[in-house]
């Protein structure tokens, strides 16, 4: 979440460390699956070869293709602020999450974004199997 400083928003730096939620139970007062989904909303969960990413309409299948795409993004510095996030357990014991927020890449203006992803518990670790990302750009021209 952004920090307030004299009425202005300050965007914290993104960390490059992947986080995993493990097992069932609770973290604090929240179910562990909520904590896992919230962590993945900030830093993507690990992926597997069956994972799929749709980035601005382009589809990438498999861990190697996804890592290559994310590594090739043209910015050097990224900051983000999550405005809202919703998480739901699915009938097949996965977690579906939707995140809305703002990001700032390098010196570009702040832009809105939407992200939806599916987490699956594999060998007691939450893995991102499906991920869809779009910038919230509007053309009123």
PDB file of C-alpha atoms in Angstrom:
ATOM      1  CA  UNK A   1       0.000   0.000   0.000  1.00  0.00           C
ATOM      2  CA  UNK A   2       1.226   3.509  -0.628  1.00  0.00           C
ATOM      3  CA  UNK A   3       2.436   5.555   2.273  1.00  0.00           C
ATOM      4  CA  UNK A   4       1.029   9.037   2.856  1.00  0.00           C
ATOM      5  CA  UNK A   5       3.496  11.866   3.286  1.00  0.00           C
ATOM      6  CA  UNK A   6       2.124  15.430   3.408  1.00  0.00           C
ATOM      7  CA  UNK A   7      -0.904  14.415   1.343  1.00  0.00           C
ATOM      8  CA  UNK A   8       1.203  12.801  -1.406  1.00  0.00           C
ATOM      9  CA  UNK A   9       1.466   9.103  -2.196  1.00  0.00           C
ATOM     10  CA  UNK A  10       4.848   7.446  -2.017  1.00  0.00           C
ATOM     11  CA  UNK A  11       5.203   4.133  -3.858  1.00  0.00           C
ATOM     12  CA  UNK A  12       7.394   1.546  -2.092  1.00  0.00           C
ATOM     13  CA  UNK A  13       9.954  -0.366  -4.154  1.00  0.00           C
ATOM     14  CA  UNK A  14       9.043  -3.854  -5.376  1.00  0.00           C
ATOM     15  CA  UNK A  15      11.109  -6.698  -4.011  1.00  0.00           C
ATOM     16  CA  UNK A  16      12.564  -9.351  -6.305  1.00  0.00           C
ATOM     17  CA  UNK A  17      12.096 -12.125  -3.743  1.00  0.00           C
ATOM     18  CA  UNK A  18       9.388 -14.699  -4.460  1.00  0.00           C
ATOM     19  CA  UNK A  19       7.188 -15.648  -1.536  1.00  0.00           C
ATOM     20  CA  UNK A  20       5.398 -18.907  -0.944  1.00  0.00           C
ATOM     21  CA  UNK A  21       2.435 -19.645   1.274  1.00  0.00           C
ATOM     22  CA  UNK A  22       2.726 -23.100   2.805  1.00  0.00           C
ATOM     23  CA  UNK A  23       0.060 -25.478   3.961  1.00  0.00           C
ATOM     24  CA  UNK A  24      -3.305 -24.807   5.518  1.00  0.00           C
ATOM     25  CA  UNK A  25      -4.137 -23.142   8.832  1.00  0.00           C
ATOM     26  CA  UNK A  26      -4.004 -19.455   9.593  1.00  0.00           C
ATOM     27  CA  UNK A  27      -1.562 -16.566   9.590  1.00  0.00           C
ATOM     28  CA  UNK A  28      -2.640 -14.157  12.277  1.00  0.00           C
ATOM     29  CA  UNK A  29      -6.431 -14.009  11.956  1.00  0.00           C
ATOM     30  CA  UNK A  30      -6.564 -14.697   8.204  1.00  0.00           C
ATOM     31  CA  UNK A  31      -6.714 -18.148   6.596  1.00  0.00           C
ATOM     32  CA  UNK A  32      -3.311 -19.124   5.186  1.00  0.00           C
ATOM     33  CA  UNK A  33      -4.700 -19.111   1.622  1.00  0.00           C
ATOM     34  CA  UNK A  34      -5.570 -15.404   1.986  1.00  0.00           C
ATOM     35  CA  UNK A  35      -2.019 -14.664   3.149  1.00  0.00           C
ATOM     36  CA  UNK A  36      -0.610 -16.641   0.197  1.00  0.00           C
ATOM     37  CA  UNK A  37      -2.813 -14.784  -2.281  1.00  0.00           C
ATOM     38  CA  UNK A  38      -1.983 -11.400  -0.761  1.00  0.00           C
ATOM     39  CA  UNK A  39       1.756 -12.153  -0.939  1.00  0.00           C
ATOM     40  CA  UNK A  40       1.456 -13.258  -4.571  1.00  0.00           C
ATOM     41  CA  UNK A  41      -0.361 -10.027  -5.386  1.00  0.00           C
ATOM     42  CA  UNK A  42       2.775  -8.168  -4.348  1.00  0.00           C
ATOM     43  CA  UNK A  43       5.420 -10.561  -5.673  1.00  0.00           C
ATOM     44  CA  UNK A  44       4.536 -13.302  -8.175  1.00  0.00           C
ATOM     45  CA  UNK A  45       4.458 -16.851  -6.851  1.00  0.00           C
ATOM     46  CA  UNK A  46       6.758 -19.489  -8.350  1.00  0.00           C
ATOM     47  CA  UNK A  47       5.618 -20.945 -11.682  1.00  0.00           C
ATOM     48  CA  UNK A  48       5.661 -24.398 -13.264  1.00  0.00           C
ATOM     49  CA  UNK A  49       6.041 -25.604 -16.872  1.00  0.00           C
ATOM     50  CA  UNK A  50       2.232 -25.754 -17.257  1.00  0.00           C
ATOM     51  CA  UNK A  51       1.842 -22.113 -16.147  1.00  0.00           C
ATOM     52  CA  UNK A  52       0.324 -19.590 -18.556  1.00  0.00           C
ATOM     53  CA  UNK A  53       0.805 -15.804 -18.640  1.00  0.00           C
ATOM     54  CA  UNK A  54      -1.215 -13.338 -20.707  1.00  0.00           C
ATOM     55  CA  UNK A  55       0.614  -9.994 -20.716  1.00  0.00           C
ATOM     56  CA  UNK A  56      -1.175  -7.174 -22.541  1.00  0.00           C
ATOM     57  CA  UNK A  57      -2.906  -9.712 -24.814  1.00  0.00           C
ATOM     58  CA  UNK A  58       0.216 -11.785 -25.578  1.00  0.00           C
ATOM     59  CA  UNK A  59       0.179 -15.379 -24.299  1.00  0.00           C
ATOM     60  CA  UNK A  60       3.217 -17.176 -22.891  1.00  0.00           C
ATOM     61  CA  UNK A  61       3.142 -20.866 -21.931  1.00  0.00           C
ATOM     62  CA  UNK A  62       5.639 -22.509 -19.589  1.00  0.00           C
ATOM     63  CA  UNK A  63       8.030 -21.329 -16.924  1.00  0.00           C
ATOM     64  CA  UNK A  64      10.905 -20.575 -19.338  1.00  0.00           C
ATOM     65  CA  UNK A  65       8.756 -18.473 -21.712  1.00  0.00           C
ATOM     66  CA  UNK A  66       7.229 -16.560 -18.788  1.00  0.00           C
ATOM     67  CA  UNK A  67      10.596 -15.836 -17.168  1.00  0.00           C
ATOM     68  CA  UNK A  68      11.969 -14.732 -20.563  1.00  0.00           C
ATOM     69  CA  UNK A  69       9.026 -12.346 -21.089  1.00  0.00           C
ATOM     70  CA  UNK A  70       9.207 -10.848 -17.599  1.00  0.00           C
ATOM     71  CA  UNK A  71      13.004 -10.495 -17.881  1.00  0.00           C
ATOM     72  CA  UNK A  72      12.681  -8.691 -21.227  1.00  0.00           C
ATOM     73  CA  UNK A  73      10.384  -5.929 -19.977  1.00  0.00           C
ATOM     74  CA  UNK A  74      12.005  -2.609 -20.933  1.00  0.00           C
ATOM     75  CA  UNK A  75      12.017  -0.842 -17.571  1.00  0.00           C
ATOM     76  CA  UNK A  76      14.827  -0.742 -15.025  1.00  0.00           C
ATOM     77  CA  UNK A  77      12.836   0.345 -11.971  1.00  0.00           C
ATOM     78  CA  UNK A  78       9.223  -0.444 -11.038  1.00  0.00           C
ATOM     79  CA  UNK A  79       7.108   0.751  -8.139  1.00  0.00           C
ATOM     80  CA  UNK A  80       3.523  -0.251  -7.402  1.00  0.00           C
ATOM     81  CA  UNK A  81       0.594   0.484  -5.157  1.00  0.00           C
ATOM     82  CA  UNK A  82      -2.289  -1.959  -4.722  1.00  0.00           C
ATOM     83  CA  UNK A  83      -5.639  -0.156  -4.628  1.00  0.00           C
ATOM     84  CA  UNK A  84      -7.843  -3.228  -4.145  1.00  0.00           C
ATOM     85  CA  UNK A  85      -7.452  -6.986  -4.085  1.00  0.00           C
ATOM     86  CA  UNK A  86     -10.005  -9.770  -3.932  1.00  0.00           C
ATOM     87  CA  UNK A  87      -9.299 -13.454  -3.319  1.00  0.00           C
ATOM     88  CA  UNK A  88     -11.599 -16.485  -3.463  1.00  0.00           C
ATOM     89  CA  UNK A  89     -11.022 -20.178  -2.855  1.00  0.00           C
ATOM     90  CA  UNK A  90     -12.138 -22.340  -5.786  1.00  0.00           C
ATOM     91  CA  UNK A  91     -13.948 -25.700  -5.524  1.00  0.00           C
ATOM     92  CA  UNK A  92     -10.741 -27.503  -6.605  1.00  0.00           C
ATOM     93  CA  UNK A  93      -8.677 -26.008  -3.720  1.00  0.00           C
ATOM     94  CA  UNK A  94      -7.049 -23.230  -5.743  1.00  0.00           C
ATOM     95  CA  UNK A  95      -7.166 -19.486  -5.101  1.00  0.00           C
ATOM     96  CA  UNK A  96      -8.304 -16.987  -7.710  1.00  0.00           C
ATOM     97  CA  UNK A  97      -7.166 -13.406  -7.139  1.00  0.00           C
ATOM     98  CA  UNK A  98      -7.874 -10.054  -8.752  1.00  0.00           C
ATOM     99  CA  UNK A  99      -5.648  -7.049  -8.110  1.00  0.00           C
ATOM    100  CA  UNK A 100      -6.213  -3.433  -9.156  1.00  0.00           C
ATOM    101  CA  UNK A 101      -3.573  -0.814  -8.599  1.00  0.00           C
ATOM    102  CA  UNK A 102      -1.134   1.707  -9.950  1.00  0.00           C
ATOM    103  CA  UNK A 103       2.445   1.317 -11.109  1.00  0.00           C
ATOM    104  CA  UNK A 104       5.290   3.574 -12.085  1.00  0.00           C
ATOM    105  CA  UNK A 105       7.999   2.301 -14.416  1.00  0.00           C
ATOM    106  CA  UNK A 106      11.238   4.296 -14.611  1.00  0.00           C
ATOM    107  CA  UNK A 107      10.304   7.946 -15.294  1.00  0.00           C
ATOM    108  CA  UNK A 108       6.961   7.148 -16.980  1.00  0.00           C
ATOM    109  CA  UNK A 109       3.763   8.617 -15.524  1.00  0.00           C
ATOM    110  CA  UNK A 110       1.790   6.554 -13.017  1.00  0.00           C
ATOM    111  CA  UNK A 111      -0.512   4.059 -14.782  1.00  0.00           C
ATOM    112  CA  UNK A 112      -3.357   1.880 -13.557  1.00  0.00           C
ATOM    113  CA  UNK A 113      -3.177  -1.905 -13.883  1.00  0.00           C
ATOM    114  CA  UNK A 114      -5.381  -4.974 -13.484  1.00  0.00           C
ATOM    115  CA  UNK A 115      -4.059  -8.437 -12.706  1.00  0.00           C
ATOM    116  CA  UNK A 116      -5.878 -11.716 -12.211  1.00  0.00           C
ATOM    117  CA  UNK A 117      -4.120 -14.932 -11.256  1.00  0.00           C
ATOM    118  CA  UNK A 118      -4.766 -18.473 -10.080  1.00  0.00           C
ATOM    119  CA  UNK A 119      -2.696 -20.091  -7.318  1.00  0.00           C
ATOM    120  CA  UNK A 120      -2.587 -23.862  -6.882  1.00  0.00           C
ATOM    121  CA  UNK A 121      -1.110 -25.712  -3.916  1.00  0.00           C
ATOM    122  CA  UNK A 122       1.460 -28.175  -5.301  1.00  0.00           C
ATOM    123  CA  UNK A 123       3.618 -30.157  -2.862  1.00  0.00           C
ATOM    124  CA  UNK A 124       2.636 -27.816  -0.012  1.00  0.00           C
ATOM    125  CA  UNK A 125       3.691 -24.651  -1.912  1.00  0.00           C
ATOM    126  CA  UNK A 126       1.479 -22.103  -3.692  1.00  0.00           C
ATOM    127  CA  UNK A 127       2.290 -21.946  -7.415  1.00  0.00           C
ATOM    128  CA  UNK A 128       0.960 -19.464  -9.974  1.00  0.00           C
ATOM    129  CA  UNK A 129      -0.592 -21.531 -12.784  1.00  0.00           C
ATOM    130  CA  UNK A 130      -2.433 -18.738 -14.625  1.00  0.00           C
ATOM    131  CA  UNK A 131      -1.730 -14.997 -14.683  1.00  0.00           C
ATOM    132  CA  UNK A 132      -3.349 -12.197 -16.726  1.00  0.00           C
ATOM    133  CA  UNK A 133      -2.033  -8.628 -16.663  1.00  0.00           C
ATOM    134  CA  UNK A 134      -3.243  -5.433 -18.381  1.00  0.00           C
ATOM    135  CA  UNK A 135      -2.412  -1.773 -18.023  1.00  0.00           C
ATOM    136  CA  UNK A 136      -5.559   0.292 -17.500  1.00  0.00           C
ATOM    137  CA  UNK A 137      -5.063   2.606 -20.456  1.00  0.00           C
ATOM    138  CA  UNK A 138      -7.978   4.517 -21.933  1.00  0.00           C
ATOM    139  CA  UNK A 139      -8.193   6.085 -25.374  1.00  0.00           C
ATOM    140  CA  UNK A 140     -10.762   8.857 -25.343  1.00  0.00           C
ATOM    141  CA  UNK A 141      -9.591  10.121 -28.784  1.00  0.00           C
TER     142      UNK A 141
END
